[in-house]
């Protein structure tokens, strides 16, 4: 992993895909990384194998994803976005308008996060890869690092709470919930706590953090 | 870092120091790692430099700390224990008996965690080293990994809440608060959020998670 970590050009923004061809290429890369990560784990995946499996040039791969941790962080976000897309459209409508701090909304957020963990843990090697990457990213200089509340997951939580115009406190509640979810996810991954404990903890977190 | 990560003998427990000489040696190692980490950052610190600086044989170092991430996780715990020792004895008494879920107790826990972050962030390179290590540890097979609630920090929180006989819910509240603190600490470290925001968030977390 060492070489890849050292590779990103600091301060350079990764290319954002704009055309349909570029978007398709980006998805091919994410799918290839996902499959290789699930099969081999983070340490064994080589950037050139990802490029080969996705059918793109190595330079193209690095243009979209400047490092291996960056790539696997994008894999995590991609899985979360896919899951959220399915989850929300499964309910007929991408936007709900529950009253803020409604107990049912808090419970619904808890179930969303529990199901997301279960889905990610379906593939333990990939889950470890994305968990380790997302943290490695924190410790390296990454361009375009965004506030977690502005991620797909943060926005989904705010939407479930009906907070179209989220106040600073709404954002803080969502942030703390994501940190709680993340801690529980990693603790489950490492078998520090059981799945049942993690689920009980997640429901408690949503109730305490999201209802007044 | 690669070699060190691969090094721990899985399933083997690191040696626990028992004699005064062993305890002194362990502290010398932790201090040396701490100084080298603060000066050079995690990636540059070599286990043999730590052994040299601490005046111990490399085999001794590995007997106590089977890997570099393990060593830096112990450095984090050592700093936290030192801080908590000073904090509690500064109040005259290591044990308080506030009513559980008392608003003042929640506020006091928030201040404890804020001050702990500030203290750890005094040395940003060391803070990055311990943050990165503690996460790397999660992803590698580490013997003797304990539930975070049973760490010095978890126990200090439960004591501040007066929960001598902590219920499962008390333990969950403490766990979620530690995850929140940790997420805020990393977000501060990476300048994703400002120190002021992190402090506001920490107070909110303690209020929501610790009071009914």
CSV table of C-alpha atoms in Angstrom, one decimal:
chain,number,residue,atom,x,y,z
A,1,UNK,CA,0.0,0.0,0.0
A,2,UNK,CA,2.9,2.3,0.8
A,3,UNK,CA,3.6,3.4,-2.8
A,4,UNK,CA,0.0,4.2,-3.5
A,5,UNK,CA,-0.4,6.3,-0.4
A,6,UNK,CA,2.6,8.4,-1.4
A,7,UNK,CA,1.3,8.8,-4.9
A,8,UNK,CA,-1.4,11.5,-4.9
A,9,UNK,CA,-0.4,14.9,-6.2
A,10,UNK,CA,-1.2,17.1,-3.3
A,11,UNK,CA,-3.5,19.9,-4.0
A,12,UNK,CA,-4.5,18.5,-7.4
A,13,UNK,CA,-8.2,17.9,-7.8
A,14,UNK,CA,-9.2,14.5,-9.1
A,15,UNK,CA,-11.0,14.7,-12.4
A,16,UNK,CA,-14.8,14.9,-12.1
A,17,UNK,CA,-16.5,12.8,-14.8
A,18,UNK,CA,-18.9,14.9,-17.0
A,19,UNK,CA,-19.8,13.0,-20.1
A,20,UNK,CA,-21.8,9.7,-20.2
A,21,UNK,CA,-18.7,7.9,-21.3
A,22,UNK,CA,-16.7,9.3,-18.4
A,23,UNK,CA,-19.4,8.4,-15.9
A,24,UNK,CA,-19.6,4.8,-17.3
A,25,UNK,CA,-15.8,4.5,-17.0
A,26,UNK,CA,-15.9,5.7,-13.4
A,27,UNK,CA,-18.5,3.1,-12.5
A,28,UNK,CA,-16.5,0.4,-14.3
A,29,UNK,CA,-13.5,1.4,-12.1
A,30,UNK,CA,-15.5,1.4,-8.9
A,31,UNK,CA,-17.0,-2.0,-9.7
A,32,UNK,CA,-13.6,-3.5,-10.5
A,33,UNK,CA,-12.1,-2.1,-7.3
A,34,UNK,CA,-15.1,-3.4,-5.3
A,35,UNK,CA,-14.7,-6.9,-6.7
A,36,UNK,CA,-11.0,-7.0,-6.3
A,37,UNK,CA,-11.3,-5.6,-2.7
A,38,UNK,CA,-13.9,-8.1,-1.8
A,39,UNK,CA,-11.8,-11.0,-3.1
A,40,UNK,CA,-8.3,-9.9,-2.0
A,41,UNK,CA,-8.5,-7.2,0.7
A,42,UNK,CA,-7.0,-3.8,0.5
A,43,UNK,CA,-3.3,-4.6,0.9
A,44,UNK,CA,-3.3,-7.1,-2.0
A,45,UNK,CA,-5.1,-4.9,-4.5
A,46,UNK,CA,-2.8,-3.2,-7.0
A,47,UNK,CA,-3.8,-0.1,-8.9
A,48,UNK,CA,-2.7,-1.7,-12.2
A,49,UNK,CA,-5.0,-4.7,-11.6
A,50,UNK,CA,-7.9,-2.4,-11.0
A,51,UNK,CA,-7.1,-0.6,-14.3
A,52,UNK,CA,-6.8,-3.9,-16.1
A,53,UNK,CA,-10.0,-5.3,-14.7
A,54,UNK,CA,-11.9,-2.1,-15.5
A,55,UNK,CA,-10.4,-1.9,-19.0
A,56,UNK,CA,-8.9,1.6,-18.6
A,57,UNK,CA,-5.4,3.0,-18.9
A,58,UNK,CA,-3.5,3.3,-15.6
A,59,UNK,CA,-3.2,7.1,-16.2
A,60,UNK,CA,-7.0,7.3,-16.5
A,61,UNK,CA,-7.4,5.5,-13.2
A,62,UNK,CA,-5.0,7.9,-11.5
A,63,UNK,CA,-6.7,10.9,-13.1
A,64,UNK,CA,-10.0,9.9,-11.4
A,65,UNK,CA,-8.6,8.4,-8.2
A,66,UNK,CA,-5.2,9.8,-7.2
A,67,UNK,CA,-4.5,7.0,-4.7
A,68,UNK,CA,-5.7,3.6,-3.5
A,69,UNK,CA,-7.2,4.9,-0.3
A,70,UNK,CA,-8.9,7.6,-2.3
A,71,UNK,CA,-10.3,4.9,-4.6
A,72,UNK,CA,-11.6,2.8,-1.8
A,73,UNK,CA,-13.2,5.8,-0.1
A,74,UNK,CA,-15.0,6.4,-3.4
A,75,UNK,CA,-16.0,2.7,-3.4
A,76,UNK,CA,-17.6,3.2,0.1
A,77,UNK,CA,-19.4,6.3,-1.0
A,78,UNK,CA,-20.6,4.5,-4.2
A,79,UNK,CA,-22.0,1.6,-2.2
A,80,UNK,CA,-23.7,4.0,0.2
A,81,UNK,CA,-25.2,6.0,-2.7
A,82,UNK,CA,-26.4,2.8,-4.4
A,83,UNK,CA,-28.0,1.6,-1.2
A,84,UNK,CA,-29.6,4.9,-0.5
A,85,UNK,CA,-31.0,5.2,-4.0
A,86,UNK,CA,-32.6,1.8,-3.8
A,87,UNK,CA,-33.8,2.4,-0.2
A,88,UNK,CA,-35.5,5.8,-1.0
A,89,UNK,CA,-36.9,4.8,-4.4
A,90,UNK,CA,-38.2,1.6,-2.7
A,91,UNK,CA,-40.4,3.9,-0.7
A,92,UNK,CA,-41.8,5.5,-3.8
A,93,UNK,CA,-40.3,8.9,-3.4
A,94,UNK,CA,-36.8,10.3,-2.7
A,95,UNK,CA,-38.0,13.0,-0.4
A,96,UNK,CA,-40.0,12.6,2.8
A,97,UNK,CA,-41.3,15.4,5.0
A,98,UNK,CA,-41.5,14.0,8.5
A,99,UNK,CA,-41.5,16.6,11.2
A,100,UNK,CA,-38.0,17.2,12.6
A,101,UNK,CA,-37.2,15.2,15.7
A,102,UNK,CA,-40.1,12.9,15.2
A,103,UNK,CA,-39.6,9.6,17.1
A,104,UNK,CA,-40.6,7.6,14.0
A,105,UNK,CA,-38.1,9.5,11.9
A,106,UNK,CA,-35.4,8.7,14.4
A,107,UNK,CA,-36.3,5.0,14.4
A,108,UNK,CA,-36.3,5.0,10.6
A,109,UNK,CA,-32.8,6.5,10.5
A,110,UNK,CA,-31.6,3.9,12.9
A,111,UNK,CA,-33.0,1.1,10.7
A,112,UNK,CA,-31.5,2.7,7.6
A,113,UNK,CA,-28.0,2.7,9.2
A,114,UNK,CA,-28.4,-0.8,10.6
A,115,UNK,CA,-29.3,-2.1,7.2
A,116,UNK,CA,-26.5,-0.2,5.6
A,117,UNK,CA,-24.0,-1.8,8.0
A,118,UNK,CA,-25.4,-5.3,7.4
A,119,UNK,CA,-25.1,-4.7,3.6
A,120,UNK,CA,-21.5,-3.5,3.8
A,121,UNK,CA,-20.6,-6.4,6.1
A,122,UNK,CA,-21.9,-8.9,3.5
A,123,UNK,CA,-18.4,-8.7,2.2
A,124,UNK,CA,-16.0,-8.5,5.1
A,125,UNK,CA,-12.8,-8.1,3.1
A,126,UNK,CA,-14.3,-5.2,1.2
A,127,UNK,CA,-15.7,-3.7,4.4
A,128,UNK,CA,-12.2,-3.8,6.0
A,129,UNK,CA,-10.8,-2.3,2.8
A,130,UNK,CA,-13.1,0.7,2.8
A,131,UNK,CA,-12.9,1.1,6.5
A,132,UNK,CA,-9.1,1.2,6.5
A,133,UNK,CA,-9.0,3.4,3.4
A,134,UNK,CA,-11.4,6.0,4.6
A,135,UNK,CA,-9.3,6.4,7.7
A,136,UNK,CA,-6.0,6.4,5.8
A,137,UNK,CA,-7.4,9.2,3.7
A,138,UNK,CA,-8.0,11.3,6.8
A,139,UNK,CA,-4.3,11.1,7.6
A,140,UNK,CA,-3.1,12.0,4.2
A,141,UNK,CA,-3.5,15.3,2.3
A,142,UNK,CA,-6.6,14.7,0.2
A,143,UNK,CA,-8.0,17.3,-2.1
A,144,UNK,CA,-11.7,18.0,-2.0
A,145,UNK,CA,-12.3,16.4,1.4
A,146,UNK,CA,-15.9,17.4,2.3
A,147,UNK,CA,-17.8,17.8,5.5
A,148,UNK,CA,-19.3,14.4,6.3
A,149,UNK,CA,-22.7,16.0,6.7
A,150,UNK,CA,-22.6,17.0,3.0
A,151,UNK,CA,-22.0,13.4,2.0
A,152,UNK,CA,-24.7,11.2,0.5
A,153,UNK,CA,-25.3,9.6,3.9
A,154,UNK,CA,-25.5,12.9,5.8
A,155,UNK,CA,-27.9,14.3,3.3
A,156,UNK,CA,-30.1,11.2,3.4
A,157,UNK,CA,-30.3,11.5,7.2
A,158,UNK,CA,-31.3,15.2,7.0
A,159,UNK,CA,-33.9,14.3,4.4
A,160,UNK,CA,-35.4,11.5,6.6
A,161,UNK,CA,-35.6,14.1,9.4
A,162,UNK,CA,-37.5,16.4,7.1
A,163,UNK,CA,-34.8,19.1,7.6
A,164,UNK,CA,-34.9,20.7,4.2
A,165,UNK,CA,-33.3,23.7,5.7
A,166,UNK,CA,-31.0,22.1,8.2
A,167,UNK,CA,-30.0,24.3,11.2
A,168,UNK,CA,-26.5,24.1,12.6
A,169,UNK,CA,-27.9,21.9,15.4
A,170,UNK,CA,-29.5,19.5,12.9
A,171,UNK,CA,-26.2,19.2,11.1
A,172,UNK,CA,-24.4,18.5,14.4
A,173,UNK,CA,-26.9,15.8,15.3
A,174,UNK,CA,-26.5,14.2,11.9
A,175,UNK,CA,-22.7,14.4,12.3
A,176,UNK,CA,-22.7,12.8,15.7
A,177,UNK,CA,-25.0,10.0,14.5
A,178,UNK,CA,-22.7,9.2,11.6
A,179,UNK,CA,-19.7,9.1,13.9
A,180,UNK,CA,-21.6,6.7,16.2
A,181,UNK,CA,-22.6,4.6,13.2
A,182,UNK,CA,-19.1,4.5,12.0
A,183,UNK,CA,-17.7,3.5,15.4
A,184,UNK,CA,-20.3,0.7,15.7
A,185,UNK,CA,-19.6,-0.4,12.2
A,186,UNK,CA,-15.9,-0.8,12.9
A,187,UNK,CA,-16.5,-2.4,16.3
A,188,UNK,CA,-18.8,-5.0,14.5
A,189,UNK,CA,-16.2,-5.5,11.8
A,190,UNK,CA,-13.5,-6.3,14.4
A,191,UNK,CA,-16.0,-8.4,16.5
A,192,UNK,CA,-15.4,-6.1,19.4
A,193,UNK,CA,-19.2,-6.1,19.9
A,194,UNK,CA,-21.8,-8.4,18.5
A,195,UNK,CA,-24.2,-7.5,15.7
A,196,UNK,CA,-27.1,-7.4,18.2
A,197,UNK,CA,-25.3,-5.1,20.5
A,198,UNK,CA,-24.4,-2.8,17.6
A,199,UNK,CA,-28.0,-2.7,16.5
A,200,UNK,CA,-29.3,-1.9,20.1
A,201,UNK,CA,-26.6,0.8,20.3
A,202,UNK,CA,-27.6,2.3,16.9
A,203,UNK,CA,-31.3,2.6,17.9
A,204,UNK,CA,-30.3,4.2,21.2
A,205,UNK,CA,-28.0,6.6,19.3
A,206,UNK,CA,-30.8,7.7,16.9
A,207,UNK,CA,-33.3,8.1,19.7
A,208,UNK,CA,-30.9,10.1,21.9
A,209,UNK,CA,-29.3,12.2,19.2
A,210,UNK,CA,-32.3,12.9,17.0
A,211,UNK,CA,-35.2,13.4,19.4
A,212,UNK,CA,-35.2,16.4,21.7
B,1,UNK,CA,5.0,1.0,7.9
B,2,UNK,CA,4.2,-2.1,5.9
B,3,UNK,CA,6.7,-4.4,7.6
B,4,UNK,CA,5.7,-3.5,11.1
B,5,UNK,CA,2.0,-4.0,10.4
B,6,UNK,CA,2.7,-7.5,9.2
B,7,UNK,CA,4.9,-8.3,12.2
B,8,UNK,CA,2.6,-9.2,15.1
B,9,UNK,CA,2.4,-12.9,16.0
B,10,UNK,CA,-1.3,-13.4,15.8
B,11,UNK,CA,-2.9,-14.8,18.9
B,12,UNK,CA,0.2,-14.2,21.0
B,13,UNK,CA,-0.5,-11.9,24.0
B,14,UNK,CA,2.1,-9.1,24.4
B,15,UNK,CA,4.0,-9.3,27.7
B,16,UNK,CA,2.3,-7.5,30.6
B,17,UNK,CA,4.9,-5.7,32.8
B,18,UNK,CA,4.8,-6.9,36.4
B,19,UNK,CA,8.0,-5.8,38.2
B,20,UNK,CA,9.0,-2.2,38.9
B,21,UNK,CA,11.9,-2.6,36.4
B,22,UNK,CA,9.5,-3.8,33.7
B,23,UNK,CA,7.0,-1.0,34.3
B,24,UNK,CA,9.8,1.6,34.2
B,25,UNK,CA,11.1,0.0,30.9
B,26,UNK,CA,7.6,0.1,29.4
B,27,UNK,CA,7.3,3.8,30.3
B,28,UNK,CA,10.7,4.5,28.8
B,29,UNK,CA,9.5,2.9,25.6
B,30,UNK,CA,6.2,4.8,25.5
B,31,UNK,CA,8.1,8.1,26.2
B,32,UNK,CA,10.6,7.4,23.4
B,33,UNK,CA,7.8,6.5,20.9
B,34,UNK,CA,5.9,9.6,21.9
B,35,UNK,CA,8.9,11.9,21.3
B,36,UNK,CA,9.9,10.2,18.0
B,37,UNK,CA,6.2,10.3,16.9
B,38,UNK,CA,5.8,14.0,17.7
B,39,UNK,CA,9.1,14.8,15.9
B,40,UNK,CA,8.8,12.6,12.8
B,41,UNK,CA,5.2,11.3,12.4
B,42,UNK,CA,4.2,7.7,12.2
B,43,UNK,CA,5.5,6.7,8.8
B,44,UNK,CA,9.1,7.8,9.6
B,45,UNK,CA,9.4,6.2,13.1
B,46,UNK,CA,11.3,2.9,13.0
B,47,UNK,CA,10.9,0.3,15.7
B,48,UNK,CA,14.7,0.1,16.1
B,49,UNK,CA,15.0,3.8,16.7
B,50,UNK,CA,12.4,3.5,19.4
B,51,UNK,CA,14.4,0.7,21.0
B,52,UNK,CA,17.6,2.7,20.8
B,53,UNK,CA,16.1,5.9,22.2
B,54,UNK,CA,14.5,3.9,25.1
B,55,UNK,CA,17.7,2.0,25.7
B,56,UNK,CA,16.1,-1.5,25.3
B,57,UNK,CA,16.9,-4.4,23.0
B,58,UNK,CA,14.7,-4.7,19.9
B,59,UNK,CA,13.4,-8.1,21.1
B,60,UNK,CA,12.3,-6.5,24.4
B,61,UNK,CA,10.4,-3.8,22.5
B,62,UNK,CA,8.6,-6.4,20.4
B,63,UNK,CA,7.8,-8.5,23.4
B,64,UNK,CA,5.9,-5.5,24.9
B,65,UNK,CA,4.5,-4.1,21.7
B,66,UNK,CA,4.2,-6.6,18.8
B,67,UNK,CA,3.8,-3.9,16.1
B,68,UNK,CA,4.2,-0.2,15.5
B,69,UNK,CA,0.4,0.4,15.4
B,70,UNK,CA,0.1,-1.5,18.6
B,71,UNK,CA,2.9,0.7,20.2
B,72,UNK,CA,1.2,3.9,19.1
B,73,UNK,CA,-2.2,2.8,20.3
B,74,UNK,CA,-0.5,2.2,23.7
B,75,UNK,CA,1.0,5.7,23.4
B,76,UNK,CA,-2.5,7.1,23.0
B,77,UNK,CA,-3.8,5.2,26.0
B,78,UNK,CA,-0.8,6.2,28.1
B,79,UNK,CA,-1.4,9.9,27.3
B,80,UNK,CA,-5.1,9.5,28.1
B,81,UNK,CA,-4.3,7.7,31.4
B,82,UNK,CA,-1.8,10.4,32.3
B,83,UNK,CA,-4.2,13.1,31.5
B,84,UNK,CA,-7.1,11.4,33.4
B,85,UNK,CA,-4.8,10.8,36.4
B,86,UNK,CA,-3.9,14.5,36.6
B,87,UNK,CA,-7.4,15.6,36.0
B,88,UNK,CA,-9.0,13.5,38.7
B,89,UNK,CA,-6.3,14.0,41.3
B,90,UNK,CA,-6.6,17.7,40.5
B,91,UNK,CA,-10.1,17.5,41.9
B,92,UNK,CA,-8.9,16.0,45.1
B,93,UNK,CA,-10.4,12.6,44.6
B,94,UNK,CA,-10.5,10.0,42.0
B,95,UNK,CA,-14.1,9.1,42.5
B,96,UNK,CA,-17.1,11.3,42.3
B,97,UNK,CA,-20.7,10.3,42.9
B,98,UNK,CA,-22.8,12.6,40.9
B,99,UNK,CA,-26.3,11.3,40.2
B,100,UNK,CA,-26.5,9.5,36.9
B,101,UNK,CA,-27.7,11.6,34.0
B,102,UNK,CA,-27.1,14.8,36.0
B,103,UNK,CA,-26.8,17.8,33.5
B,104,UNK,CA,-23.7,19.0,35.4
B,105,UNK,CA,-22.1,15.6,35.1
B,106,UNK,CA,-22.8,15.6,31.3
B,107,UNK,CA,-21.3,19.1,31.0
B,108,UNK,CA,-18.2,18.0,33.0
B,109,UNK,CA,-17.7,15.0,30.7
B,110,UNK,CA,-17.9,17.3,27.7
B,111,UNK,CA,-15.2,19.6,29.2
B,112,UNK,CA,-13.0,16.6,30.0
B,113,UNK,CA,-13.2,15.3,26.4
B,114,UNK,CA,-12.6,18.8,24.9
B,115,UNK,CA,-9.6,19.3,27.1
B,116,UNK,CA,-8.3,15.9,26.2
B,117,UNK,CA,-8.5,16.7,22.5
B,118,UNK,CA,-6.8,20.0,22.9
B,119,UNK,CA,-4.0,18.3,24.9
B,120,UNK,CA,-3.5,15.6,22.2
B,121,UNK,CA,-3.6,18.2,19.4
B,122,UNK,CA,-0.7,20.1,21.1
B,123,UNK,CA,1.5,17.8,19.1
B,124,UNK,CA,-0.2,17.4,15.7
B,125,UNK,CA,2.3,14.8,14.3
B,126,UNK,CA,1.9,12.6,17.4
B,127,UNK,CA,-1.9,13.1,17.2
B,128,UNK,CA,-1.9,11.9,13.6
B,129,UNK,CA,0.3,9.0,14.5
B,130,UNK,CA,-1.9,7.8,17.3
B,131,UNK,CA,-5.1,8.4,15.3
B,132,UNK,CA,-3.8,6.5,12.3
B,133,UNK,CA,-2.4,3.7,14.4
B,134,UNK,CA,-5.5,3.1,16.5
B,135,UNK,CA,-7.4,2.7,13.3
B,136,UNK,CA,-4.8,0.4,11.6
B,137,UNK,CA,-5.0,-1.7,14.7
B,138,UNK,CA,-8.7,-2.2,14.1
B,139,UNK,CA,-8.0,-3.7,10.8
B,140,UNK,CA,-5.2,-6.0,11.8
B,141,UNK,CA,-5.5,-9.0,14.1
B,142,UNK,CA,-4.6,-7.7,17.5
B,143,UNK,CA,-4.5,-9.9,20.6
B,144,UNK,CA,-6.1,-8.5,23.7
B,145,UNK,CA,-8.3,-5.9,22.0
B,146,UNK,CA,-10.7,-4.7,24.7
B,147,UNK,CA,-14.1,-3.1,24.6
B,148,UNK,CA,-13.6,0.7,24.4
B,149,UNK,CA,-15.9,1.1,27.4
B,150,UNK,CA,-13.4,-0.8,29.5
B,151,UNK,CA,-10.6,1.5,28.5
B,152,UNK,CA,-9.3,4.2,30.9
B,153,UNK,CA,-11.4,6.8,29.0
B,154,UNK,CA,-14.6,4.7,29.1
B,155,UNK,CA,-14.1,4.0,32.8
B,156,UNK,CA,-13.4,7.7,33.6
B,157,UNK,CA,-16.7,8.7,31.8
B,158,UNK,CA,-18.7,6.1,33.8
B,159,UNK,CA,-17.1,7.3,37.0
B,160,UNK,CA,-17.9,11.0,36.3
B,161,UNK,CA,-21.5,9.9,35.8
B,162,UNK,CA,-21.4,8.2,39.1
B,163,UNK,CA,-22.3,4.9,37.5
B,164,UNK,CA,-20.5,2.5,39.8
B,165,UNK,CA,-22.6,-0.3,38.6
B,166,UNK,CA,-23.0,0.7,35.0
B,167,UNK,CA,-26.0,-0.8,33.3
B,168,UNK,CA,-25.9,-1.9,29.7
B,169,UNK,CA,-27.5,1.4,28.7
B,170,UNK,CA,-24.9,3.4,30.6
B,171,UNK,CA,-22.2,1.5,28.8
B,172,UNK,CA,-23.9,2.2,25.4
B,173,UNK,CA,-24.2,5.9,26.2
B,174,UNK,CA,-20.5,6.0,27.1
B,175,UNK,CA,-19.5,4.0,24.0
B,176,UNK,CA,-21.5,6.4,21.7
B,177,UNK,CA,-19.9,9.4,23.4
B,178,UNK,CA,-16.4,8.0,22.8
B,179,UNK,CA,-17.2,7.4,19.1
B,180,UNK,CA,-18.5,10.9,18.8
B,181,UNK,CA,-15.4,12.3,20.6
B,182,UNK,CA,-13.2,10.3,18.3
B,183,UNK,CA,-14.9,11.4,15.1
B,184,UNK,CA,-14.7,15.0,16.2
B,185,UNK,CA,-11.1,14.6,17.2
B,186,UNK,CA,-10.2,13.3,13.8
B,187,UNK,CA,-12.3,15.9,12.0
B,188,UNK,CA,-10.4,18.6,14.0
B,189,UNK,CA,-7.1,17.0,13.2
B,190,UNK,CA,-7.8,17.1,9.5
B,191,UNK,CA,-9.3,20.6,9.7
B,192,UNK,CA,-12.6,19.3,8.4
B,193,UNK,CA,-14.3,21.3,11.1
B,194,UNK,CA,-13.0,24.1,13.3
B,195,UNK,CA,-12.0,23.7,17.0
B,196,UNK,CA,-15.0,25.8,18.0
B,197,UNK,CA,-17.4,23.7,16.0
B,198,UNK,CA,-15.9,20.5,17.5
B,199,UNK,CA,-16.3,21.9,21.0
B,200,UNK,CA,-19.9,22.9,20.4
B,201,UNK,CA,-20.6,19.5,18.9
B,202,UNK,CA,-18.9,17.8,21.9
B,203,UNK,CA,-21.1,19.6,24.4
B,204,UNK,CA,-24.2,18.8,22.4
B,205,UNK,CA,-23.2,15.1,22.2
B,206,UNK,CA,-22.7,14.9,26.0
B,207,UNK,CA,-26.0,16.6,26.6
B,208,UNK,CA,-28.0,14.5,24.2
B,209,UNK,CA,-26.3,11.2,25.0
B,210,UNK,CA,-25.9,11.4,28.8
B,211,UNK,CA,-29.0,13.1,30.0
B,212,UNK,CA,-32.4,11.4,29.6
